[in-house]
CSV table of C-alpha atoms in Angstrom, one decimal:
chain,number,residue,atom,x,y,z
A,1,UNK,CA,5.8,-7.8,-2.8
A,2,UNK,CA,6.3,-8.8,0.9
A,3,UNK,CA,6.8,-12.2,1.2
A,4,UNK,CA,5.0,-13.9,4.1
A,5,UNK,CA,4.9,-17.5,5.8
A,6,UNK,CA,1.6,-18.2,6.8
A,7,UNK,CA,2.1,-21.1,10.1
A,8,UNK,CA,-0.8,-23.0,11.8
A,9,UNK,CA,-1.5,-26.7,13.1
A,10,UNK,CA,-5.0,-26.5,11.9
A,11,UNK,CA,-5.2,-27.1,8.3
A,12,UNK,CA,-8.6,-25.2,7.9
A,13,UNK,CA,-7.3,-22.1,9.3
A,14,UNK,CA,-4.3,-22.3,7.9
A,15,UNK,CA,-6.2,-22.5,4.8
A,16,UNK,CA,-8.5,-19.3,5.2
A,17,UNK,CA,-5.3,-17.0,6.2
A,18,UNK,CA,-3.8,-18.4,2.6
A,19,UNK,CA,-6.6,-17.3,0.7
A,20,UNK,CA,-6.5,-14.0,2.5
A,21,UNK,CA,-2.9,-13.7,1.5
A,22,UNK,CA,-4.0,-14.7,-2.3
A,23,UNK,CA,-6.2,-11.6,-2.1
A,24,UNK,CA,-4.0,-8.8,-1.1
A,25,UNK,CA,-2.1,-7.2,-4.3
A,26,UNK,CA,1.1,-6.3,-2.1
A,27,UNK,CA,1.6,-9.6,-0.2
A,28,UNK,CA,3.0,-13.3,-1.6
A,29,UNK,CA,2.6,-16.5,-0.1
A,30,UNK,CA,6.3,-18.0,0.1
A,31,UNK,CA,5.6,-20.7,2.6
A,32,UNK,CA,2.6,-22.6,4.7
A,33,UNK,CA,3.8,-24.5,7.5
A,34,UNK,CA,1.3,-27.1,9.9
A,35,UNK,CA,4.1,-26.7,12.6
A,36,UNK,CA,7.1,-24.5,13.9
A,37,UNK,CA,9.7,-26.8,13.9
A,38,UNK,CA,8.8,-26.8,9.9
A,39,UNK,CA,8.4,-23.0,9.3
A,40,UNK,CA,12.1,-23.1,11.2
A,41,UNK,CA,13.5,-25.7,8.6
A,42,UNK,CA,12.1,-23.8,5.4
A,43,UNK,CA,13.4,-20.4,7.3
A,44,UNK,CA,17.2,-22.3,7.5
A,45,UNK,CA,16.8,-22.5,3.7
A,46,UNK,CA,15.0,-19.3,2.6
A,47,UNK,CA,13.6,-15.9,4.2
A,48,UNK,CA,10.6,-13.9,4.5
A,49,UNK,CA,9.6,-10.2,5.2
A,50,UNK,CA,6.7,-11.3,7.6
A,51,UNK,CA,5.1,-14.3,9.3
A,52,UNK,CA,1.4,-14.8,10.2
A,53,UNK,CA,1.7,-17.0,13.2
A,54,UNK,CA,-0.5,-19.1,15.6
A,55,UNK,CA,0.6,-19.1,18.9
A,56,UNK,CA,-1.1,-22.6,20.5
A,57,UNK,CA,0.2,-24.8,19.0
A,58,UNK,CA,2.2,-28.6,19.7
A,59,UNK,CA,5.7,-29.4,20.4
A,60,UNK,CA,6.9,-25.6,19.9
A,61,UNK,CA,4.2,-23.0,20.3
A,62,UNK,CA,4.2,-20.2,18.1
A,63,UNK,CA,5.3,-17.2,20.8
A,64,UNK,CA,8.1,-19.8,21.7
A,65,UNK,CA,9.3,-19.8,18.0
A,66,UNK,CA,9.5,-16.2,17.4
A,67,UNK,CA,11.5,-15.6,20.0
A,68,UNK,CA,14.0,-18.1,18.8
A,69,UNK,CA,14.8,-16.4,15.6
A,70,UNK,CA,17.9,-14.7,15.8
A,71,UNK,CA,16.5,-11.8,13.3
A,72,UNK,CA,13.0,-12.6,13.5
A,73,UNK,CA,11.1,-10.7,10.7
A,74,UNK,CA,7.7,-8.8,11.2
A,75,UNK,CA,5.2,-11.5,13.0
A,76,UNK,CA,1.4,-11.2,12.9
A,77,UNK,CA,0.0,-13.3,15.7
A,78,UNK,CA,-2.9,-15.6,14.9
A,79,UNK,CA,-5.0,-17.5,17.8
A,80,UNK,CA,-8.3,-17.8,19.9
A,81,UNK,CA,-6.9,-16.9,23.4
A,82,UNK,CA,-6.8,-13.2,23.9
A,83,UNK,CA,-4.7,-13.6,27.1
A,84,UNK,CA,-2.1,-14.1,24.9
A,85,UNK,CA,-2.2,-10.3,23.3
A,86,UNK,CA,0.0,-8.7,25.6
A,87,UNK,CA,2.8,-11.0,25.4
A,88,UNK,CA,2.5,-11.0,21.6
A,89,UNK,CA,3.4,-7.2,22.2
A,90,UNK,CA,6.3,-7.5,24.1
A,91,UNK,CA,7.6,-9.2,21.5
A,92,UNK,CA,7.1,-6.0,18.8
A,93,UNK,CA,4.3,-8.3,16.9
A,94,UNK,CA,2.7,-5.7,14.0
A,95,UNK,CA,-0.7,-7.3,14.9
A,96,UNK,CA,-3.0,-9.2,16.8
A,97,UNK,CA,-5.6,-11.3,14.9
A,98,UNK,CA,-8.2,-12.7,17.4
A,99,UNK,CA,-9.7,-16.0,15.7
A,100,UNK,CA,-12.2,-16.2,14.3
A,101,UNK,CA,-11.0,-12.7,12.0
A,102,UNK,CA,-12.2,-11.8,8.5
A,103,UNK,CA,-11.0,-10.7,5.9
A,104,UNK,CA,-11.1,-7.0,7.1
A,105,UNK,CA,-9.2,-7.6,10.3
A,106,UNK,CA,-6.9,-9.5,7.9
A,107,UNK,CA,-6.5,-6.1,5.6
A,108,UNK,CA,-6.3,-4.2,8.4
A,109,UNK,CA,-2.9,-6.1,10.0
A,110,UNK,CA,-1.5,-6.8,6.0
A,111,UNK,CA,-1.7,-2.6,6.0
A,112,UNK,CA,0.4,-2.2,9.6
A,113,UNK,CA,2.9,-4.6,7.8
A,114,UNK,CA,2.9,-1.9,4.8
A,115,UNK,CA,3.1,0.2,6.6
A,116,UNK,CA,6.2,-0.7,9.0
A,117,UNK,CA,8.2,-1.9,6.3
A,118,UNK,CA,7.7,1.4,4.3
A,119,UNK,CA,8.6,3.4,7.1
A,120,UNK,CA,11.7,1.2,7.2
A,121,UNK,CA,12.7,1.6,3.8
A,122,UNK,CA,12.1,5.1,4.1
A,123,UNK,CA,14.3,6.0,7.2
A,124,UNK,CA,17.3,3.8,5.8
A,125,UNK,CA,17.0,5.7,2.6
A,126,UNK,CA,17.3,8.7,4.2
A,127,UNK,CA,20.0,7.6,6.5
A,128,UNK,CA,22.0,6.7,3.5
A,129,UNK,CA,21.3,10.0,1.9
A,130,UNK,CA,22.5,11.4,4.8
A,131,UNK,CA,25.9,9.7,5.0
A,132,UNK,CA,25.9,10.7,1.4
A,133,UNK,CA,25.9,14.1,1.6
A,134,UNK,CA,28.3,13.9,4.5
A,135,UNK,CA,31.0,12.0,3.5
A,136,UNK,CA,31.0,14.5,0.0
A,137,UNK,CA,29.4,18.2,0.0
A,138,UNK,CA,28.1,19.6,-2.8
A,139,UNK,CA,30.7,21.5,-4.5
A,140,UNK,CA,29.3,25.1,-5.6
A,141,UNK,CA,29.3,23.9,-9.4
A,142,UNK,CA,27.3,21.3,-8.1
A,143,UNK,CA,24.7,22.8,-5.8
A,144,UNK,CA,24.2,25.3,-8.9
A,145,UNK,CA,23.2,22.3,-11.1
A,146,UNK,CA,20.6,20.8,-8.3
A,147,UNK,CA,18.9,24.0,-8.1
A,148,UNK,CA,18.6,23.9,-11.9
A,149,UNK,CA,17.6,20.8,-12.2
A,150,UNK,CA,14.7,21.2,-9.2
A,151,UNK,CA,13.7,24.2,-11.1
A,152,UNK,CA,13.1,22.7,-14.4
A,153,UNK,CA,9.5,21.4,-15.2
A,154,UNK,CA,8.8,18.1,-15.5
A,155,UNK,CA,5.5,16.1,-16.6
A,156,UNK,CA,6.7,13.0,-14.2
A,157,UNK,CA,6.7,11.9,-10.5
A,158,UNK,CA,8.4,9.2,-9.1
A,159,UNK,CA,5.9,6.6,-6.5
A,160,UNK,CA,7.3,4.3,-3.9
A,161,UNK,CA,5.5,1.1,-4.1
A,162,UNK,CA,6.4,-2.2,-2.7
A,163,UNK,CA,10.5,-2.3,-2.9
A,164,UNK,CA,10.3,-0.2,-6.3
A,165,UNK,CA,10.6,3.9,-7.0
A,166,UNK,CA,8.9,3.8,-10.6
A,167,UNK,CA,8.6,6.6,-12.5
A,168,UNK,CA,5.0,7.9,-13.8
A,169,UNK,CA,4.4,10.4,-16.2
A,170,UNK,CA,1.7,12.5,-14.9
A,171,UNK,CA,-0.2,12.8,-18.3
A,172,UNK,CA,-0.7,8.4,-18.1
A,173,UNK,CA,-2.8,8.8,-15.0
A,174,UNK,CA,-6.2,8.0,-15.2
A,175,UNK,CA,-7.7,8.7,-11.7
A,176,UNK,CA,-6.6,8.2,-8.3
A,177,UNK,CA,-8.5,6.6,-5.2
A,178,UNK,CA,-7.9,7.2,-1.9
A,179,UNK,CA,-7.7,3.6,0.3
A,180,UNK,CA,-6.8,3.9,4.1
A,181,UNK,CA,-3.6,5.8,4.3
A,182,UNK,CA,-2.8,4.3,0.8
A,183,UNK,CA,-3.5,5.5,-2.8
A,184,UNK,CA,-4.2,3.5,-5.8
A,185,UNK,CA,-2.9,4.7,-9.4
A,186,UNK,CA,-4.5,4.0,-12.0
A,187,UNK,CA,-2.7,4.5,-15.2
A,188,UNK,CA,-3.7,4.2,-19.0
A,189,UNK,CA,-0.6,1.7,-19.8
A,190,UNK,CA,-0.7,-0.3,-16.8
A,191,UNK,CA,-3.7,-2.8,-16.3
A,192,UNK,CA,-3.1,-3.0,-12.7
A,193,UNK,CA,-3.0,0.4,-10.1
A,194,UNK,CA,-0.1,1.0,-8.6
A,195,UNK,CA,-0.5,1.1,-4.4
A,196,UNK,CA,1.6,4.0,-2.7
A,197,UNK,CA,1.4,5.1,0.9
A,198,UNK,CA,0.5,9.0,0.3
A,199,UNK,CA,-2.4,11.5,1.4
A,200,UNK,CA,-4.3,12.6,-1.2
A,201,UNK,CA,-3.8,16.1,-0.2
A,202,UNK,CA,-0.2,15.4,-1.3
A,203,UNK,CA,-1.3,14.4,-4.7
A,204,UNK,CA,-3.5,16.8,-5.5
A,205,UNK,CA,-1.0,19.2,-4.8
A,206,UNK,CA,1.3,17.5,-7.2
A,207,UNK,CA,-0.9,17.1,-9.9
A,208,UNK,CA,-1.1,19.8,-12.6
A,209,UNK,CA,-4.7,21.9,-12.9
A,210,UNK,CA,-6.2,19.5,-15.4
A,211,UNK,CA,-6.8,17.1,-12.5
A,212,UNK,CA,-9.7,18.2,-10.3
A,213,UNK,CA,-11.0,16.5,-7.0
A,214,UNK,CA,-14.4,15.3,-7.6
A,215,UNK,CA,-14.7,13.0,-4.3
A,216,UNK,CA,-13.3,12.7,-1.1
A,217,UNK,CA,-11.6,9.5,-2.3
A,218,UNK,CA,-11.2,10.3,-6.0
A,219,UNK,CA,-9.1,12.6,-8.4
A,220,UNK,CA,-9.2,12.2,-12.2
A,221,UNK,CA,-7.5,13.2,-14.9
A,222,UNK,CA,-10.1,15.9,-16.8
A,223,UNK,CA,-9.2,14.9,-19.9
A,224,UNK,CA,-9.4,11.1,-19.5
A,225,UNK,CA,-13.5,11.7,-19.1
A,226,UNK,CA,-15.6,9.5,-21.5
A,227,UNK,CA,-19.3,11.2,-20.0
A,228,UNK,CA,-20.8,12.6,-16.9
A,229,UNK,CA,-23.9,11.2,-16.2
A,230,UNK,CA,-26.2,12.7,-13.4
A,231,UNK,CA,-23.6,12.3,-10.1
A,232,UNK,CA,-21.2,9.8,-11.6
A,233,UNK,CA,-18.0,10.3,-13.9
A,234,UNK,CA,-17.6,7.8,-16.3
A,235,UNK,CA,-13.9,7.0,-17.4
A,236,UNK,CA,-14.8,4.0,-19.3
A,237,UNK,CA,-17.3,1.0,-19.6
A,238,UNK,CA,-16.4,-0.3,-16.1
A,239,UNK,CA,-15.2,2.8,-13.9
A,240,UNK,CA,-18.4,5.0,-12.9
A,241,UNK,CA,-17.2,7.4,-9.7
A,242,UNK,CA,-19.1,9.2,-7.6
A,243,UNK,CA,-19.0,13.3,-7.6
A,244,UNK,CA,-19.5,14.0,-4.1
A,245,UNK,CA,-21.6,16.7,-2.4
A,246,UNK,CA,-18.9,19.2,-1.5
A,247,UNK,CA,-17.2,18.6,-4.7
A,248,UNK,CA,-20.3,19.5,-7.3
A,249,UNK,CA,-20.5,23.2,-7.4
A,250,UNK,CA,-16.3,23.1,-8.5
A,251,UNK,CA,-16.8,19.9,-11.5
A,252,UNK,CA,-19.7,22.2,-12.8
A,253,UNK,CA,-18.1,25.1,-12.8
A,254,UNK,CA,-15.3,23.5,-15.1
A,255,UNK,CA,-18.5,21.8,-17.3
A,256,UNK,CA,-20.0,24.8,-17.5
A,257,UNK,CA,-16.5,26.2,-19.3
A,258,UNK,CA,-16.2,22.9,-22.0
A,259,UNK,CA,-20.1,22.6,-22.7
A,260,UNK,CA,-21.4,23.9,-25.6
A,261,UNK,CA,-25.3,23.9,-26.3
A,262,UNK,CA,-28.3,25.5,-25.0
């Protein structure tokens, strides 16, 4: 979860961007501040991953406040004055959120804070892989044993998602849906999807040939189907999915090889 610190002297808007934080799976709501000299007291006592911040605001304004913090973390700007965008820039804000914003703007900026601390988390791992493999090579015993192991099969992948690498097995996975640059993961065992940042070209190379592509923003698991009903898949009471135009003439194809009957 990334937790965020939502700051704003007006308590109706600090309000709405609360409930916006309430209704996006990968973010938590660790602190709501009516001031910046507040947000800085809570911050001398705890820490964040981002802050959605107002910049107009009494006594210490908001721009005024993130460039105080010694290691400021990621800062989505909040405000009605759109002179105010490029300095929010200079200052390496993820976003800009224009008041008043809905809850799509509000997607859009939670995404680009995803997004940067993904690719964060991804360049340190590799960084540390590389000192890794640096400071001890492989011995030839050992490089033997990788190969080996990369060559065995395996029913399981491994998904970032949030701060976590969990392991899936592949034969638990319901369907997939595409969402942005993100992909949800809906398993069998988990009532929630899990939310990775990955093309779905990637996973559908992954996946063995018992998943099939049905729509541009869904792969399913073959043998999870419950019915196909005109141009929809149903995988259970509440999950109908759409076969899409391009994708029909393929999903018959594999009907036509299970159906029996005239």
């Amino acid at each position: 979860m990334i937790r965020c610190m939502a700051i704003d002297d007006e308590p109706l808007a600090l309000q709405q961007i609360a409930a916006y934080i309430g209704k996006v799976p990968f973010l938590e709501l660790a602190a709501q501040c009516q001031s910046a000299i507040e947000a800085k007291q809570f911050l001398e006592q705890d820490t964040v991953d981002a802050i959605f911040c107002d910049i107009n605001m009494p006594d210490l304004n908001g721009m005024d406040f993130v460039k105080s913090l010694t290691v400021p973390p990621l800062i989505v700007f909040t405000t009605a004055y759109a002179e105010y965008a490029v300095e929010g820039f200079k200052v390496n804000a993820v976003d800009y959120l224009l008041k008043p914003f809905g809850m799509q703007d509000f997607q859009r900026a939670a995404l680009r804070l995803k997004d940067r601390i993904e690719t964060k988390a991804r360049k340190d791992e590799a960084d540390g892989q590389l000192s890794t493999l640096n400071a001890k090579p492989h011995s030839p015993s050992e490089n033997s044993q990788l190969s080996t192991f990369h060559s065995q099969p395996d029913d399981t992948i491994f998904l970032k998602t949030e701060y976590r690498i969990v392991k899936v097995s592949i034969n638990d996975i319901r369907y997939v849906e595409a969402m942005s640059e993100y992909l949800k993961v809906y398993l069998e065992s988990e009532p929630k999807p899990i939310i990775t940042l990955l093309s779905m070209k990637k996973m559908e190379e992954r996946l063995p040939d018992y998943f099939m592509r049905i729509h541009r923003s869904y792969i399913i698991n073959l043998t999870k189907i419950q019915e196909v009903n005109k141009n929809r898949v149903i995988m259970d009471a509440e999950t109908y999915l759409p076969i899409g135009d391009m994708y029909k003439e393929t999903f018959q194809a594999y009907l036509d090889t299970k159906f029996l009957g005239k």
